mmCIF file of C-alpha atoms in Angstrom:
data_model
loop_
_atom_site.group_PDB
_atom_site.id
_atom_site.type_symbol
_atom_site.label_atom_id
_atom_site.label_comp_id
_atom_site.label_asym_id
_atom_site.label_seq_id
_atom_site.Cartn_x
_atom_site.Cartn_y
_atom_site.Cartn_z
ATOM 1 C CA MET A 872 -41.674 155.010 -1.821
ATOM 2 C CA ALA A 873 -38.419 156.859 -2.548
ATOM 3 C CA ALA A 874 -36.248 154.121 -1.025
ATOM 4 C CA ALA A 875 -38.064 151.374 -2.938
ATOM 5 C CA ARG A 876 -37.869 153.320 -6.197
ATOM 6 C CA ALA A 877 -34.114 153.771 -5.721
ATOM 7 C CA MET A 878 -33.669 149.986 -5.804
ATOM 8 C CA LEU A 879 -35.215 149.498 -9.251
ATOM 9 C CA ASP A 880 -32.878 148.436 -12.045
ATOM 10 C CA ARG A 881 -35.249 149.926 -14.610
ATOM 11 C CA ILE A 882 -38.297 152.181 -14.457
ATOM 12 C CA HIS A 883 -41.226 151.380 -16.753
ATOM 13 C CA PRO A 884 -44.054 153.567 -18.058
ATOM 14 C CA THR A 885 -47.180 153.627 -15.886
ATOM 15 C CA PHE A 886 -50.737 152.767 -16.925
ATOM 16 C CA PRO A 887 -54.081 154.325 -15.985
ATOM 17 C CA ASN A 888 -55.509 152.922 -12.751
ATOM 18 C CA GLU A 889 -58.751 151.004 -12.659
ATOM 19 C CA LYS A 890 -61.806 153.072 -11.733
ATOM 20 C CA GLY A 891 -61.912 153.869 -8.023
ATOM 21 C CA ASP A 892 -58.200 153.224 -7.467
ATOM 22 C CA ASP A 893 -56.447 156.380 -6.262
ATOM 23 C CA ASN A 894 -53.135 154.701 -5.437
ATOM 24 C CA VAL A 895 -49.974 156.166 -6.941
ATOM 25 C CA TYR A 896 -47.801 153.528 -8.633
ATOM 26 C CA ILE A 897 -44.215 153.230 -9.785
ATOM 27 C CA LEU A 898 -43.516 150.413 -12.235
ATOM 28 C CA GLY A 899 -40.129 148.913 -12.913
ATOM 29 C CA SER A 900 -38.018 145.792 -12.680
ATOM 30 C CA ILE A 901 -35.353 144.207 -10.511
ATOM 31 C CA GLY A 902 -33.502 141.512 -12.404
ATOM 32 C CA ALA A 903 -36.101 139.345 -14.136
ATOM 33 C CA HIS A 904 -38.927 140.452 -11.827
ATOM 34 C CA ASN A 905 -41.487 143.083 -12.790
ATOM 35 C CA ILE A 906 -42.234 145.333 -9.825
ATOM 36 C CA VAL A 907 -45.251 147.439 -8.840
ATOM 37 C CA ILE A 908 -44.503 149.940 -6.058
ATOM 38 C CA THR A 909 -47.164 151.789 -4.107
ATOM 39 C CA GLY A 910 -47.628 153.203 -0.630
ATOM 40 C CA LEU A 911 -50.271 154.515 1.728
ATOM 41 C CA ARG A 912 -51.677 157.932 0.956
ATOM 42 C CA GLU A 913 -50.028 160.839 2.770
ATOM 43 C CA GLY A 914 -51.396 161.149 6.294
ATOM 44 C CA THR A 915 -52.930 157.665 6.420
ATOM 45 C CA TYR A 916 -51.621 154.699 8.359
ATOM 46 C CA GLY A 917 -52.674 151.450 9.955
ATOM 47 C CA ALA A 918 -54.274 148.193 8.892
ATOM 48 C CA THR A 919 -57.433 149.700 7.389
ATOM 49 C CA ALA A 920 -55.498 152.041 5.099
ATOM 50 C CA ALA A 921 -53.192 149.167 4.153
ATOM 51 C CA THR A 922 -56.168 146.958 3.300
ATOM 52 C CA VAL A 923 -57.625 149.600 0.978
ATOM 53 C CA THR A 924 -54.258 150.149 -0.699
ATOM 54 C CA ALA A 925 -53.656 146.423 -1.221
ATOM 55 C CA PHE A 926 -57.199 145.828 -2.479
ATOM 56 C CA ASN A 927 -56.880 148.627 -5.032
ATOM 57 C CA MET A 928 -53.499 147.379 -6.194
ATOM 58 C CA ARG A 929 -54.881 143.869 -6.624
ATOM 59 C CA HIS A 930 -57.718 145.362 -8.697
ATOM 60 C CA SER A 931 -55.472 147.444 -10.978
ATOM 61 C CA TYR A 932 -52.662 144.865 -11.168
ATOM 62 C CA PRO A 933 -54.273 141.420 -10.792
ATOM 63 C CA SER A 934 -51.103 139.656 -11.957
ATOM 64 C CA VAL A 935 -49.212 140.641 -8.779
ATOM 65 C CA LYS A 936 -48.229 137.362 -7.124
ATOM 66 C CA VAL A 937 -46.605 138.406 -3.844
ATOM 67 C CA CYS A 938 -46.246 141.575 -1.789
ATOM 68 C CA PHE A 939 -42.990 142.677 -0.178
ATOM 69 C CA LEU A 940 -44.112 144.997 2.621
ATOM 70 C CA SER A 941 -40.986 147.112 3.031
ATOM 71 C CA GLY A 942 -40.929 149.949 5.541
ATOM 72 C CA ILE A 943 -40.086 151.000 9.085
ATOM 73 C CA ALA A 944 -41.007 149.770 12.547
ATOM 74 C CA GLY A 945 -40.117 149.781 16.223
ATOM 75 C CA CYS A 946 -38.204 146.855 17.679
ATOM 76 C CA VAL A 947 -37.834 144.918 20.904
ATOM 77 C CA PRO A 948 -34.128 145.441 21.706
ATOM 78 C CA ASP A 949 -33.698 142.565 24.159
ATOM 79 C CA PRO A 950 -32.703 139.781 24.317
ATOM 80 C CA HIS A 951 -31.307 139.747 20.754
ATOM 81 C CA ASP A 952 -29.484 143.106 20.869
ATOM 82 C CA ILE A 953 -31.495 144.536 17.976
ATOM 83 C CA ARG A 954 -30.452 148.112 17.220
ATOM 84 C CA LEU A 955 -31.594 151.069 15.162
ATOM 85 C CA GLY A 956 -30.891 150.537 11.476
ATOM 86 C CA ASP A 957 -31.168 146.749 11.688
ATOM 87 C CA VAL A 958 -33.673 144.821 9.566
ATOM 88 C CA ILE A 959 -36.443 142.541 10.824
ATOM 89 C CA VAL A 960 -38.159 139.987 8.588
ATOM 90 C CA ALA A 961 -41.344 138.170 9.574
ATOM 91 C CA ASP A 962 -40.533 134.472 9.846
ATOM 92 C CA PRO A 963 -43.305 131.851 10.077
ATOM 93 C CA THR A 964 -43.136 129.664 13.194
ATOM 94 C CA ALA A 965 -44.936 126.543 14.337
ATOM 95 C CA SER A 966 -47.492 128.706 16.167
ATOM 96 C CA TYR A 967 -47.768 131.820 13.996
ATOM 97 C CA GLY A 968 -47.671 132.775 10.338
ATOM 98 C CA GLY A 969 -44.920 135.308 10.968
ATOM 99 C CA VAL A 970 -47.298 138.136 11.932
ATOM 100 C CA LEU A 971 -49.322 138.466 15.129
ATOM 101 C CA GLN A 972 -52.145 141.004 15.318
ATOM 102 C CA TYR A 973 -52.248 142.883 18.597
ATOM 103 C CA ASP A 974 -54.877 145.241 19.999
ATOM 104 C CA ARG A 975 -56.908 144.380 23.080
ATOM 105 C CA GLN A 976 -56.063 140.767 22.448
ATOM 106 C CA GLN A 977 -53.482 138.939 20.391
ATOM 107 C CA ARG A 978 -54.576 137.026 17.315
ATOM 108 C CA ASN A 979 -52.589 135.013 14.832
ATOM 109 C CA CYS A 980 -52.865 136.513 11.341
ATOM 110 C CA ARG A 981 -53.809 133.868 8.794
ATOM 111 C CA PRO A 982 -51.957 134.929 5.650
ATOM 112 C CA CYS A 983 -52.724 134.057 2.047
ATOM 113 C CA GLN A 984 -50.770 131.038 0.865
ATOM 114 C CA THR A 985 -47.260 132.234 0.071
ATOM 115 C CA PRO A 986 -45.708 130.491 -2.959
ATOM 116 C CA ASP A 987 -43.341 127.699 -1.927
ATOM 117 C CA ILE A 988 -40.487 129.222 -3.924
ATOM 118 C CA VAL A 989 -40.767 132.414 -1.856
ATOM 119 C CA LEU A 990 -40.652 130.465 1.414
ATOM 120 C CA ARG A 991 -37.661 128.437 0.192
ATOM 121 C CA THR A 992 -35.858 131.633 -0.789
ATOM 122 C CA LEU A 993 -36.598 133.101 2.644
ATOM 123 C CA ALA A 994 -35.105 130.021 4.321
ATOM 124 C CA SER A 995 -32.056 130.116 2.044
ATOM 125 C CA LEU A 996 -31.432 133.802 2.669
ATOM 126 C CA LYS A 997 -31.855 133.310 6.407
ATOM 127 C CA ALA A 998 -29.173 130.601 6.392
ATOM 128 C CA LYS A 999 -26.844 132.759 4.308
ATOM 129 C CA HIS A 1000 -27.215 135.737 6.639
ATOM 130 C CA ARG A 1001 -26.526 133.570 9.667
ATOM 131 C CA HIS A 1002 -23.166 132.485 8.252
ATOM 132 C CA ARG A 1003 -21.815 135.491 6.349
ATOM 133 C CA GLY A 1004 -24.127 138.459 6.705
ATOM 134 C CA SER A 1005 -26.232 140.274 4.153
ATOM 135 C CA ASP A 1006 -25.483 142.211 0.979
ATOM 136 C CA ILE A 1007 -27.560 145.182 2.151
ATOM 137 C CA PRO A 1008 -24.585 147.619 2.117
ATOM 138 C CA ILE A 1009 -23.852 146.716 -1.518
ATOM 139 C CA TYR A 1010 -27.384 147.545 -2.639
ATOM 140 C CA GLN A 1011 -27.414 150.688 -0.489
ATOM 141 C CA GLN A 1012 -24.216 151.920 -2.121
ATOM 142 C CA GLU A 1013 -25.450 151.161 -5.631
ATOM 143 C CA ALA A 1014 -28.679 153.061 -4.976
ATOM 144 C CA MET A 1015 -26.849 156.054 -3.508
ATOM 145 C CA GLU A 1016 -24.528 156.275 -6.499
ATOM 146 C CA ARG A 1017 -27.534 156.404 -8.836
ATOM 147 C CA HIS A 1018 -29.620 158.741 -6.666
ATOM 148 C CA MET A 1019 -27.304 161.236 -4.989
ATOM 149 C CA HIS A 1020 -30.231 163.527 -4.166
ATOM 150 C CA LEU A 1021 -31.407 160.964 -1.587
ATOM 151 C CA HIS A 1022 -28.192 161.086 0.422
ATOM 152 C CA LYS A 1023 -29.348 163.454 3.167
ATOM 153 C CA LEU A 1024 -32.649 161.644 3.513
ATOM 154 C CA VAL A 1025 -31.257 158.127 3.923
ATOM 155 C CA GLN A 1026 -27.730 158.568 5.270
ATOM 156 C CA TYR A 1027 -26.565 156.631 8.342
ATOM 157 C CA PRO A 1028 -27.234 158.800 11.432
ATOM 158 C CA GLY A 1029 -24.222 157.396 13.300
ATOM 159 C CA GLY A 1030 -23.836 155.091 16.271
ATOM 160 C CA ASN A 1031 -24.002 157.967 18.760
ATOM 161 C CA ALA A 1032 -27.559 158.686 17.599
ATOM 162 C CA ASP A 1033 -28.641 155.196 18.675
ATOM 163 C CA GLN A 1034 -29.740 155.666 22.274
ATOM 164 C CA LEU A 1035 -31.568 152.901 24.129
ATOM 165 C CA PHE A 1036 -33.224 154.124 27.324
ATOM 166 C CA ALA A 1037 -34.057 152.070 30.382
ATOM 167 C CA THR A 1038 -37.555 150.612 30.267
ATOM 168 C CA GLU A 1039 -38.720 152.740 33.198
ATOM 169 C CA SER A 1040 -37.481 155.978 31.584
ATOM 170 C CA ASN A 1041 -40.322 158.022 30.079
ATOM 171 C CA HIS A 1042 -39.694 161.006 27.848
ATOM 172 C CA VAL A 1043 -41.085 164.303 29.131
ATOM 173 C CA PRO A 1044 -43.418 165.812 26.498
ATOM 174 C CA GLY A 1045 -42.260 169.169 25.171
ATOM 175 C CA LEU A 1046 -38.568 168.592 25.850
ATOM 176 C CA PRO A 1047 -36.008 167.683 23.157
ATOM 177 C CA THR A 1048 -35.907 163.961 22.494
ATOM 178 C CA TYR A 1049 -32.480 163.601 24.092
ATOM 179 C CA ASN A 1050 -32.279 166.059 26.987
ATOM 180 C CA ARG A 1051 -29.801 165.928 29.849
ATOM 181 C CA SER A 1052 -32.177 164.252 32.284
ATOM 182 C CA ASP A 1053 -33.036 161.635 29.667
ATOM 183 C CA LEU A 1054 -29.383 160.839 28.989
ATOM 184 C CA SER A 1055 -28.875 159.652 32.556
ATOM 185 C CA SER A 1056 -31.167 156.740 31.696
ATOM 186 C CA VAL A 1057 -29.348 155.680 28.528
ATOM 187 C CA ARG A 1058 -28.222 152.076 28.724
ATOM 188 C CA LYS A 1059 -24.581 151.307 28.037
ATOM 189 C CA ARG A 1060 -24.092 148.706 25.323
ATOM 190 C CA PRO A 1061 -20.914 147.366 23.742
ATOM 191 C CA ARG A 1062 -20.022 149.102 20.505
ATOM 192 C CA ARG A 1063 -20.434 146.976 17.402
ATOM 193 C CA PRO A 1064 -17.310 146.376 15.304
ATOM 194 C CA ASP A 1065 -18.968 147.962 12.240
ATOM 195 C CA ASN A 1066 -22.160 149.748 11.234
ATOM 196 C CA ARG A 1067 -23.465 147.065 8.862
ATOM 197 C CA PRO A 1068 -27.179 146.358 9.436
ATOM 198 C CA ARG A 1069 -27.893 143.020 11.071
ATOM 199 C CA VAL A 1070 -30.894 141.008 9.866
ATOM 200 C CA PHE A 1071 -33.203 139.356 12.398
ATOM 201 C CA TYR A 1072 -35.929 136.854 11.576
ATOM 202 C CA GLY A 1073 -38.885 136.435 13.895
ATOM 203 C CA LEU A 1074 -42.434 137.270 14.862
ATOM 204 C CA VAL A 1075 -43.774 140.697 13.858
ATOM 205 C CA ALA A 1076 -46.623 142.241 15.875
ATOM 206 C CA SER A 1077 -49.035 144.344 13.826
ATOM 207 C CA GLY A 1078 -51.501 146.659 15.571
ATOM 208 C CA GLY A 1079 -53.783 149.624 15.092
ATOM 209 C CA MET A 1080 -51.953 152.028 17.392
ATOM 210 C CA LEU A 1081 -48.402 153.358 17.429
ATOM 211 C CA LEU A 1082 -46.661 151.721 20.383
ATOM 212 C CA LYS A 1083 -44.775 154.262 22.519
ATOM 213 C CA ASP A 1084 -44.481 152.446 25.831
ATOM 214 C CA ALA A 1085 -41.364 150.432 26.699
ATOM 215 C CA ALA A 1086 -43.034 148.557 29.561
ATOM 216 C CA GLU A 1087 -45.922 147.484 27.320
ATOM 217 C CA ARG A 1088 -43.420 146.584 24.591
ATOM 218 C CA ASP A 1089 -41.453 144.311 26.887
ATOM 219 C CA ALA A 1090 -44.528 142.709 28.455
ATOM 220 C CA PHE A 1091 -46.067 141.852 25.085
ATOM 221 C CA ALA A 1092 -42.734 140.586 23.767
ATOM 222 C CA ARG A 1093 -42.292 138.271 26.752
ATOM 223 C CA LYS A 1094 -45.800 136.910 26.269
ATOM 224 C CA SER A 1095 -45.721 136.458 22.499
ATOM 225 C CA GLY A 1096 -42.083 136.303 21.408
ATOM 226 C CA ALA A 1097 -42.546 139.276 19.047
ATOM 227 C CA ILE A 1098 -39.406 141.225 18.129
ATOM 228 C CA CYS A 1099 -41.011 144.054 16.151
ATOM 229 C CA PHE A 1100 -44.079 146.326 16.224
ATOM 230 C CA GLU A 1101 -45.650 147.850 13.116
ATOM 231 C CA MET A 1102 -49.107 148.902 11.889
ATOM 232 C CA GLU A 1103 -49.848 147.712 8.347
ATOM 233 C CA ALA A 1104 -49.106 144.012 7.851
ATOM 234 C CA ALA A 1105 -52.333 142.744 9.427
ATOM 235 C CA GLY A 1106 -54.309 144.661 6.811
ATOM 236 C CA ILE A 1107 -52.585 143.053 3.831
ATOM 237 C CA LEU A 1108 -52.036 139.405 4.683
ATOM 238 C CA ASP A 1109 -55.527 138.215 3.768
ATOM 239 C CA ILE A 1110 -55.411 140.028 0.404
ATOM 240 C CA LEU A 1111 -51.941 139.164 -0.895
ATOM 241 C CA PRO A 1112 -49.208 136.694 0.029
ATOM 242 C CA CYS A 1113 -46.757 138.905 1.867
ATOM 243 C CA VAL A 1114 -43.147 139.025 3.050
ATOM 244 C CA VAL A 1115 -42.917 141.628 5.831
ATOM 245 C CA ILE A 1116 -39.591 143.499 5.906
ATOM 246 C CA ARG A 1117 -38.994 146.306 8.407
ATOM 247 C CA GLY A 1118 -36.083 148.623 9.033
ATOM 248 C CA VAL A 1119 -35.774 149.522 12.716
ATOM 249 C CA CYS A 1120 -36.250 153.254 13.321
ATOM 250 C CA ASP A 1121 -37.065 153.294 17.053
ATOM 251 C CA TYR A 1122 -37.451 151.141 20.150
ATOM 252 C CA ALA A 1123 -41.268 151.421 20.407
ATOM 253 C CA ASP A 1124 -40.892 153.643 23.463
ATOM 254 C CA SER A 1125 -41.644 157.253 24.433
ATOM 255 C CA HIS A 1126 -38.262 158.446 23.105
ATOM 256 C CA LYS A 1127 -39.311 158.133 19.454
ATOM 257 C CA ASN A 1128 -37.935 160.564 16.886
ATOM 258 C CA ASP A 1129 -37.617 160.608 13.108
ATOM 259 C CA HIS A 1130 -33.787 160.637 12.878
ATOM 260 C CA TRP A 1131 -33.568 157.018 11.728
ATOM 261 C CA GLN A 1132 -36.644 156.759 9.522
ATOM 262 C CA GLY A 1133 -34.984 157.493 6.172
ATOM 263 C CA TYR A 1134 -32.060 155.157 6.804
ATOM 264 C CA ALA A 1135 -34.357 152.419 8.133
ATOM 265 C CA ALA A 1136 -36.532 152.636 5.020
ATOM 266 C CA MET A 1137 -33.438 152.338 2.821
ATOM 267 C CA VAL A 1138 -32.037 149.231 4.540
ATOM 268 C CA ALA A 1139 -35.448 147.539 4.342
ATOM 269 C CA ALA A 1140 -35.614 148.328 0.618
ATOM 270 C CA ALA A 1141 -32.064 147.023 0.153
ATOM 271 C CA TYR A 1142 -32.979 143.739 1.859
ATOM 272 C CA THR A 1143 -35.978 143.476 -0.463
ATOM 273 C CA LYS A 1144 -33.694 143.851 -3.463
ATOM 274 C CA GLU A 1145 -31.340 141.209 -2.102
ATOM 275 C CA PHE A 1146 -34.315 138.864 -1.709
ATOM 276 C CA LEU A 1147 -35.502 139.519 -5.261
ATOM 277 C CA SER A 1148 -31.986 139.055 -6.624
ATOM 278 C CA VAL A 1149 -31.994 135.405 -5.500
ATOM 279 C CA LEU A 1150 -35.703 134.661 -6.007
ATOM 280 C CA PRO A 1151 -36.204 132.619 -9.200
ATOM 281 C CA SER A 1152 -38.569 134.271 -11.660
ATOM 282 C CA HIS A 1153 -40.333 130.975 -12.375
ATOM 283 C CA GLY A 1154 -42.721 129.390 -9.923
ATOM 284 C CA VAL A 1155 -43.790 132.612 -8.191
#
């Protein structure tokens, strides 16, 4: 919630929750939009926890029109060259509503009807990013200048900390994440000209288990076209219209670590603010 809170233009007083709602809320505004921020309780994760959180929020704040699910996720690096610190946004396709539920079988998530103005803004922002990139760094910088105490938590880890291992390389439990034997399996990729986050639009897979298997990642991606794996979206889509926004913190393989989580959360929050900055306040 810290990254999302850092994006607020103003913070508003909170109100007592409705009976039975133990969510923690932060109220504020971004431009002309009133914002309610909440998150899963410490130590909880997955679709069930997300469903409870969204249901409670809908009960305490029934005027909420759309949810921006901003957070972190693992990505499918190929064939789009997605890297750590990039942003992935669920994009509805002809076959799927932007999110595909995966467990023992894959199922298309049927989301609540998203307001047309939100979908039009998504399409407009997608076109803008294709031609001239995003304004994520601007919103990151503004947030950092206002909240210097967050710097260590959300700072860019550096390109050298972005290591993509061969699919067949499995991390040995108990050893440091990047040990010498692991490094022999690191794939060589061309260096990007800058460290600006790239934004990718596509199908997000949402499941009940943390994916830590590169072979399973690649097989499911080939079958479904998914470019991202996360754990909460499937639990929210039938409660609230939702735009799923994920900062990439790992490659959904056995080499996971938490080095990129803070930065990934910040870039996802910055994209959310960019979206809200161009979303008209009427018609939502």
